[in-house]
Amino acid sequence: MSLYDDAVLVLKGYEDQSELRQTYLDHLAAHPDGMWKACADGHITASALVIDPEGGRVLLTLHRKLRMWLQMGGHCERTDTTLAGAAMREAAEESGIPSLQLLRSTPVRLDRHRTPCAWHLDVQYAAVAPGGAVEAISDESLDLRWFAYDEVGDVADESVVRLLDATRALL
């Protein structure tokens, strides 16, 4: 199965945000290249909010290009075979924590936003950091920092806050 096929199956199985979910499915139906950064009309991206439920905190990255505190994530790569795998690859690369575990195998939320390269149709997951995990900043970040749940709204935009709220509701 291709990443495109996996994305269609994941989105068809996602039961929330029905209007936005349909926007994603319509985009993929109209753009066979809609998984890739080269699709100028927008593309599917995958991200994961790294959480430490025992510590009541989340790991955010200060994105080098956007200069915003965000969850880990980004463009799908040709080697990715699933959206969840793409999100976990991005989370491990950007957090430096190799042993993250998905909170659940299905997305937590969808978020469509404009970036300098195109519209990102982000499929958002949550990843749990193991106890004692040590983060390591990547070259895609200006900074990497743990924030208490109640601090996220002070540093991140509403999309990150919504993702955190949806993730906490699953814990």
Coordinates of N, CA and C in Angstrom, one line a residue:
M1 N 0.8 -1.2 0.0 CA 0.0 0.0 0.0 C 0.9 1.2 0.0
S2 N 0.5 2.2 -0.8 CA 1.3 3.5 -0.9 C 0.9 4.4 0.3
L3 N 1.7 5.4 0.5 CA 1.4 6.4 1.5 C 0.1 7.2 1.1
Y4 N -0.1 7.4 -0.1 CA -1.3 8.0 -0.6 C -2.5 7.2 -0.2
D5 N -2.5 5.9 -0.5 CA -3.6 5.0 -0.1 C -3.8 4.9 1.4
D6 N -2.7 4.9 2.2 CA -2.8 4.9 3.6 C -3.5 6.2 4.1
A7 N -3.1 7.4 3.5 CA -3.7 8.6 3.9 C -5.2 8.6 3.6
V8 N -5.6 8.1 2.5 CA -7.1 8.1 2.2 C -7.8 7.2 3.2
L9 N -7.2 6.0 3.5 CA -7.9 5.1 4.5 C -7.9 5.8 5.9
V10 N -6.8 6.4 6.3 CA -6.8 7.1 7.6 C -7.9 8.1 7.7
L11 N -7.9 9.0 6.6 CA -8.9 10.1 6.6 C -10.3 9.6 6.5
K12 N -10.6 8.5 5.8 CA -11.9 8.0 5.7 C -12.4 7.4 7.1
G13 N -11.4 6.9 7.8 CA -11.7 6.3 9.1 C -11.8 7.3 10.2
Y14 N -11.3 8.5 10.0 CA -11.3 9.6 11.0 C -12.7 10.1 11.2
E15 N -13.2 10.1 12.4 CA -14.7 10.4 12.5 C -15.0 11.8 13.0
D16 N -14.0 12.6 13.3 CA -14.2 14.0 13.7 C -14.0 15.0 12.6
Q17 N -14.3 16.2 12.9 CA -14.0 17.3 11.9 C -14.4 16.9 10.5
S18 N -15.7 16.6 10.3 CA -16.1 16.0 9.0 C -15.9 16.9 7.8
E19 N -16.1 18.2 8.0 CA -16.0 19.1 6.9 C -14.5 19.2 6.5
L20 N -13.6 19.4 7.5 CA -12.2 19.5 7.2 C -11.7 18.2 6.6
R21 N -12.1 17.1 7.2 CA -11.7 15.8 6.7 C -12.1 15.6 5.2
Q22 N -13.3 16.1 4.8 CA -13.7 16.0 3.4 C -12.8 16.9 2.6
T23 N -12.4 18.0 3.1 CA -11.5 18.9 2.3 C -10.2 18.2 2.0
Y24 N -9.7 17.5 3.0 CA -8.5 16.7 2.8 C -8.7 15.6 1.7
L25 N -9.8 14.9 1.8 CA -10.1 13.8 0.8 C -10.3 14.4 -0.6
D26 N -11.0 15.5 -0.7 CA -11.2 16.2 -1.9 C -9.8 16.6 -2.5
H27 N -9.0 17.1 -1.7 CA -7.6 17.5 -2.2 C -6.9 16.4 -2.7
L28 N -6.9 15.2 -2.0 CA -6.2 14.1 -2.5 C -6.8 13.5 -3.8
A29 N -8.1 13.6 -3.9 CA -8.8 13.1 -5.1 C -8.4 14.0 -6.3
A30 N -8.2 15.3 -6.1 CA -7.9 16.2 -7.2 C -6.4 16.3 -7.5
H31 N -5.6 15.8 -6.5 CA -4.1 15.9 -6.7 C -3.4 14.6 -6.3
P32 N -3.2 13.8 -7.3 CA -2.4 12.5 -7.1 C -1.1 12.7 -6.4
D33 N -0.5 14.0 -6.6 CA 0.7 14.3 -5.9 C 0.5 15.1 -4.6
G34 N -0.7 15.0 -4.0 CA -1.0 15.8 -2.9 C -0.4 15.4 -1.6
M35 N 0.4 14.4 -1.6 CA 1.2 14.0 -0.4 C 2.5 14.7 -0.3
W36 N 2.9 15.3 -1.4 CA 4.3 15.8 -1.5 C 4.5 17.3 -1.5
K37 N 5.6 17.7 -1.0 CA 5.9 19.2 -0.9 C 5.8 19.8 -2.3
A38 N 6.1 19.1 -3.3 CA 6.1 19.7 -4.7 C 4.7 20.1 -5.2
C39 N 3.6 19.6 -4.5 CA 2.3 20.0 -4.9 C 2.0 21.4 -4.4
A40 N 2.0 22.3 -5.3 CA 1.9 23.8 -5.0 C 0.6 24.2 -4.5
D41 N -0.5 23.4 -4.8 CA -1.8 23.7 -4.3 C -2.0 23.3 -2.8
G42 N -1.0 22.7 -2.2 CA -1.0 22.2 -0.8 C -0.7 20.7 -0.8
H43 N -0.4 20.3 0.4 CA 0.0 18.9 0.6 C -0.3 18.4 2.0
I44 N -0.4 17.1 2.1 CA -0.6 16.5 3.4 C 0.7 16.5 4.2
T45 N 0.6 16.9 5.4 CA 1.8 16.8 6.3 C 1.4 16.0 7.5
A46 N 2.4 15.5 8.3 CA 2.1 14.7 9.5 C 2.9 15.3 10.7
S47 N 2.2 15.3 11.8 CA 2.9 15.9 13.0 C 2.5 15.0 14.2
A48 N 3.2 15.2 15.3 CA 2.9 14.6 16.5 C 3.3 15.5 17.7
L49 N 2.4 15.6 18.6 CA 2.6 16.3 19.9 C 3.3 15.4 20.8
V50 N 4.5 15.7 21.2 CA 5.2 14.8 22.2 C 4.8 15.2 23.6
I51 N 4.3 14.3 24.3 CA 3.8 14.5 25.7 C 4.5 13.7 26.7
D52 N 4.5 14.2 27.9 CA 5.0 13.4 29.1 C 3.8 13.5 30.1
P53 N 2.8 12.5 30.0 CA 1.7 12.6 30.8 C 2.0 12.6 32.3
E54 N 3.0 11.8 32.7 CA 3.3 11.8 34.1 C 3.9 13.1 34.6
G55 N 4.6 13.8 33.8 CA 5.1 15.1 34.2 C 4.2 16.3 33.8
G56 N 3.1 16.0 33.1 CA 2.1 17.0 32.8 C 2.7 18.1 31.9
R57 N 3.4 17.6 30.9 CA 4.1 18.6 30.0 C 4.2 18.1 28.6
V58 N 4.5 19.0 27.7 CA 4.7 18.7 26.3 C 6.0 19.3 25.8
L59 N 6.6 18.7 24.8 CA 7.8 19.1 24.2 C 7.5 19.9 22.9
L60 N 7.9 21.1 22.8 CA 7.6 21.9 21.6 C 9.0 22.4 21.0
T61 N 8.9 22.6 19.7 CA 10.1 23.1 19.0 C 9.9 24.5 18.5
L62 N 10.9 25.3 18.7 CA 10.8 26.7 18.1 C 11.3 26.5 16.7
H63 N 10.4 26.5 15.7 CA 10.6 26.2 14.3 C 11.6 27.3 13.7
R64 N 12.6 26.8 13.1 CA 13.6 27.7 12.6 C 13.1 28.6 11.5
K65 N 12.3 28.2 10.6 CA 11.7 29.1 9.5 C 10.5 29.9 10.0
L66 N 9.6 29.3 10.7 CA 8.4 30.0 11.1 C 8.5 30.8 12.4
R67 N 9.6 30.5 13.2 CA 9.8 31.2 14.4 C 8.6 31.1 15.3
M68 N 8.0 29.9 15.4 CA 6.8 29.7 16.3 C 7.1 28.4 17.1
W69 N 6.5 28.3 18.3 CA 6.6 27.1 19.1 C 5.5 26.2 18.5
L70 N 5.9 25.0 18.1 CA 5.0 24.1 17.4 C 5.3 22.6 17.9
Q71 N 4.3 21.7 17.6 CA 4.6 20.3 17.8 C 5.6 19.9 16.7
M72 N 6.1 18.7 16.8 CA 7.1 18.2 15.8 C 6.3 17.7 14.6
G73 N 6.8 17.9 13.4 CA 6.2 17.5 12.2 C 6.6 18.1 11.0
G74 N 6.1 17.7 9.9 CA 6.5 18.3 8.6 C 6.1 17.4 7.4
H75 N 6.8 17.6 6.4 CA 6.5 17.0 5.1 C 6.7 15.5 5.1
C76 N 5.9 14.8 4.4 CA 6.0 13.4 4.2 C 7.2 13.2 3.2
E77 N 7.9 12.0 3.4 CA 9.0 11.7 2.5 C 8.6 10.4 1.8
R78 N 9.3 10.2 0.6 CA 9.0 9.1 -0.2 C 9.2 7.7 0.5
T79 N 10.0 7.7 1.5 CA 10.3 6.5 2.3 C 9.2 6.2 3.3
D80 N 8.3 7.1 3.6 CA 7.2 6.9 4.5 C 6.2 6.0 3.9
T81 N 5.7 5.1 4.7 CA 4.6 4.2 4.2 C 3.3 4.4 4.8
T82 N 3.2 5.1 6.0 CA 2.0 5.4 6.7 C 2.1 6.9 7.2
L83 N 0.9 7.5 7.4 CA 0.9 8.8 8.0 C 1.4 8.8 9.4
A84 N 1.0 7.8 10.2 CA 1.4 7.6 11.6 C 2.9 7.5 11.6
G85 N 3.5 6.7 10.7 CA 4.9 6.5 10.6 C 5.6 7.8 10.3
A86 N 5.1 8.6 9.4 CA 5.7 9.9 9.0 C 5.7 10.8 10.2
A87 N 4.6 10.8 11.0 CA 4.5 11.7 12.2 C 5.5 11.2 13.2
M88 N 5.7 9.9 13.4 CA 6.6 9.4 14.4 C 8.1 9.7 13.9
R89 N 8.3 9.5 12.6 CA 9.7 9.8 12.1 C 10.0 11.3 12.4
E90 N 9.1 12.2 12.0 CA 9.3 13.6 12.3 C 9.5 13.9 13.8
A91 N 8.7 13.3 14.6 CA 8.8 13.5 16.1 C 10.1 13.0 16.6
A92 N 10.6 11.9 16.2 CA 11.9 11.4 16.6 C 13.0 12.2 16.1
E93 N 13.0 12.6 14.8 CA 14.0 13.4 14.3 C 14.1 14.8 15.0
E94 N 13.0 15.4 15.2 CA 13.0 16.8 15.7 C 13.1 16.8 17.3
S95 N 12.8 15.8 17.9 CA 12.9 15.8 19.4 C 14.2 15.1 19.9
G96 N 14.8 14.3 19.0 CA 16.0 13.5 19.4 C 15.6 12.4 20.4
I97 N 14.3 12.0 20.5 CA 13.9 10.9 21.4 C 13.5 9.8 20.5
P98 N 14.3 8.7 20.4 CA 14.0 7.6 19.4 C 12.9 6.7 19.9
S99 N 12.6 6.6 21.2 CA 11.7 5.6 21.7 C 10.3 6.1 22.0
L100 N 9.8 7.1 21.2 CA 8.4 7.6 21.4 C 7.4 6.5 21.0
Q101 N 6.3 6.6 21.7 CA 5.2 5.6 21.3 C 3.9 6.4 21.0
L102 N 3.2 6.0 19.9 CA 1.9 6.7 19.6 C 1.0 6.5 20.8
L103 N 0.3 7.6 21.1 CA -0.8 7.5 22.1 C -1.9 6.6 21.6
R104 N -2.3 6.8 20.3 CA -3.2 5.9 19.6 C -2.8 5.9 18.2
S105 N -3.3 4.9 17.5 CA -2.9 4.7 16.1 C -3.6 5.6 15.1
T106 N -4.6 6.3 15.6 CA -5.4 7.2 14.7 C -5.1 8.6 15.0
P107 N -5.4 9.6 14.1 CA -5.1 11.0 14.4 C -5.9 11.5 15.6
V108 N -5.3 12.5 16.2 CA -6.0 13.2 17.3 C -6.8 14.4 16.7
R109 N -6.2 15.1 15.7 CA -6.9 16.2 15.1 C -6.4 16.4 13.6
L110 N -7.1 17.3 12.9 CA -6.6 17.8 11.6 C -6.5 19.3 11.8
D111 N -5.5 19.9 11.0 CA -5.4 21.3 11.1 C -4.8 21.8 9.7
R112 N -5.6 22.6 9.1 CA -5.2 23.2 7.8 C -4.7 24.6 8.0
H113 N -3.4 24.9 7.5 CA -2.8 26.2 7.7 C -1.9 26.6 6.6
R114 N -1.8 27.8 6.3 CA -0.9 28.4 5.3 C 0.5 28.5 5.8
T115 N 1.4 28.0 5.0 CA 2.9 28.2 5.3 C 3.5 28.9 4.1
P116 N 4.8 29.2 4.3 CA 5.5 29.9 3.2 C 5.5 29.0 1.9
C117 N 5.5 27.7 2.0 CA 5.6 26.8 0.8 C 4.3 26.5 0.2
A118 N 3.2 26.4 1.0 CA 1.9 26.1 0.5 C 0.9 25.9 1.6
W119 N -0.3 25.5 1.3 CA -1.2 25.0 2.4 C -0.7 23.7 2.9
H120 N -0.7 23.6 4.2 CA -0.4 22.3 4.9 C -1.7 21.7 5.4
L121 N -2.0 20.5 5.0 CA -3.2 19.8 5.5 C -2.6 18.8 6.5
D122 N -2.5 19.2 7.7 CA -1.7 18.5 8.7 C -2.6 17.4 9.4
V123 N -2.1 16.2 9.4 CA -2.7 15.1 10.2 C -1.9 15.0 11.4
Q124 N -2.6 15.2 12.6 CA -1.9 15.4 13.9 C -2.1 14.2 14.8
Y125 N -1.0 13.7 15.3 CA -1.0 12.5 16.2 C -0.5 13.0 17.6
A126 N -0.4 12.1 18.5 CA 0.2 12.4 19.8 C 1.2 11.2 20.1
A127 N 2.3 11.6 20.6 CA 3.4 10.6 20.9 C 3.8 10.8 22.4
V128 N 3.9 9.6 23.1 CA 4.2 9.7 24.5 C 5.7 9.4 24.6
A129 N 6.4 10.3 25.4 CA 7.8 10.2 25.7 C 8.0 9.2 26.8
P130 N 9.0 8.3 26.8 CA 9.2 7.4 27.9 C 9.8 8.2 29.1
G131 N 9.6 7.7 30.3 CA 10.1 8.3 31.5 C 11.6 8.5 31.3
G132 N 12.1 9.7 31.7 CA 13.5 10.0 31.7 C 14.0 10.3 30.3
A133 N 13.2 10.5 29.3 CA 13.6 10.8 28.0 C 14.4 12.1 28.0
V134 N 15.5 12.1 27.2 CA 16.3 13.3 27.0 C 16.2 13.8 25.6
E135 N 15.7 15.0 25.4 CA 15.6 15.6 24.1 C 16.9 16.1 23.6
A136 N 17.0 16.2 22.2 CA 18.2 16.7 21.6 C 17.7 17.6 20.4
I137 N 18.1 18.8 20.4 CA 17.7 19.8 19.4 C 18.2 19.4 18.0
S138 N 17.4 19.6 17.0 CA 17.8 19.3 15.6 C 18.1 20.6 14.9
D139 N 18.7 20.4 13.7 CA 19.0 21.6 12.9 C 17.8 22.3 12.3
E140 N 16.6 21.7 12.5 CA 15.3 22.4 12.1 C 14.8 23.3 13.1
S141 N 15.4 23.3 14.3 CA 14.8 24.1 15.4 C 15.8 25.1 15.9
L142 N 15.2 26.2 16.4 CA 16.0 27.2 17.1 C 16.1 26.9 18.6
D143 N 15.1 26.1 19.1 CA 15.1 25.7 20.5 C 14.1 24.6 20.6
L144 N 14.3 23.9 21.7 CA 13.4 22.7 22.0 C 13.2 22.8 23.5
R145 N 11.9 22.7 24.0 CA 11.7 23.0 25.4 C 10.4 22.3 25.8
W146 N 10.5 21.7 27.1 CA 9.3 21.2 27.7 C 8.5 22.3 28.3
F147 N 7.2 22.3 28.1 CA 6.2 23.2 28.7 C 5.2 22.5 29.5
A148 N 4.8 23.0 30.7 CA 3.7 22.5 31.4 C 2.4 22.7 30.6
Y149 N 1.5 21.9 30.7 CA 0.2 22.0 30.0 C -0.3 23.4 30.0
D150 N -0.3 24.0 31.2 CA -0.9 25.3 31.3 C -0.1 26.5 30.8
E151 N 1.1 26.2 30.4 CA 2.0 27.2 29.8 C 1.9 27.3 28.3
V152 N 1.3 26.2 27.6 CA 1.3 26.2 26.2 C 0.6 27.3 25.5
G153 N -0.5 27.7 26.1 CA -1.3 28.9 25.6 C -0.5 30.2 25.6
D154 N 0.5 30.3 26.4 CA 1.3 31.5 26.5 C 2.3 31.6 25.4
V155 N 2.7 30.4 24.8 CA 3.8 30.5 23.9 C 3.4 30.0 22.5
A156 N 2.4 29.2 22.4 CA 2.0 28.6 21.1 C 0.7 29.2 20.6
D157 N 0.4 29.0 19.3 CA -0.9 29.5 18.7 C -2.0 28.5 19.1
E158 N -3.2 28.9 18.6 CA -4.4 28.2 19.0 C -4.4 26.7 18.4
S159 N -3.8 26.5 17.3 CA -3.8 25.1 16.7 C -3.1 24.2 17.7
V160 N -2.0 24.6 18.3 CA -1.2 23.8 19.2 C -2.1 23.6 20.5
V161 N -2.7 24.6 21.0 CA -3.6 24.5 22.1 C -4.7 23.5 21.9
R162 N -5.3 23.6 20.7 CA -6.4 22.7 20.4 C -5.9 21.2 20.3
L163 N -4.7 21.0 19.8 CA -4.1 19.7 19.7 C -3.8 19.2 21.1
L164 N -3.3 20.0 22.0 CA -3.0 19.6 23.4 C -4.3 19.3 24.1
D165 N -5.4 20.1 23.9 CA -6.6 19.8 24.6 C -7.2 18.5 24.1
A166 N -7.2 18.2 22.8 CA -7.7 17.0 22.3 C -6.9 15.8 22.8
T167 N -5.6 16.0 22.9 CA -4.7 14.9 23.4 C -5.0 14.6 24.8
R168 N -5.1 15.7 25.6 CA -5.4 15.5 27.1 C -6.7 14.8 27.3
A169 N -7.7 15.0 26.4 CA -9.0 14.4 26.5 C -8.9 12.9 26.3
L170 N -7.8 12.4 25.6 CA -7.6 11.0 25.4 C -6.9 10.3 26.5
L171 N -6.2 11.1 27.3 CA -5.4 10.4 28.4 C -6.3 9.9 29.5

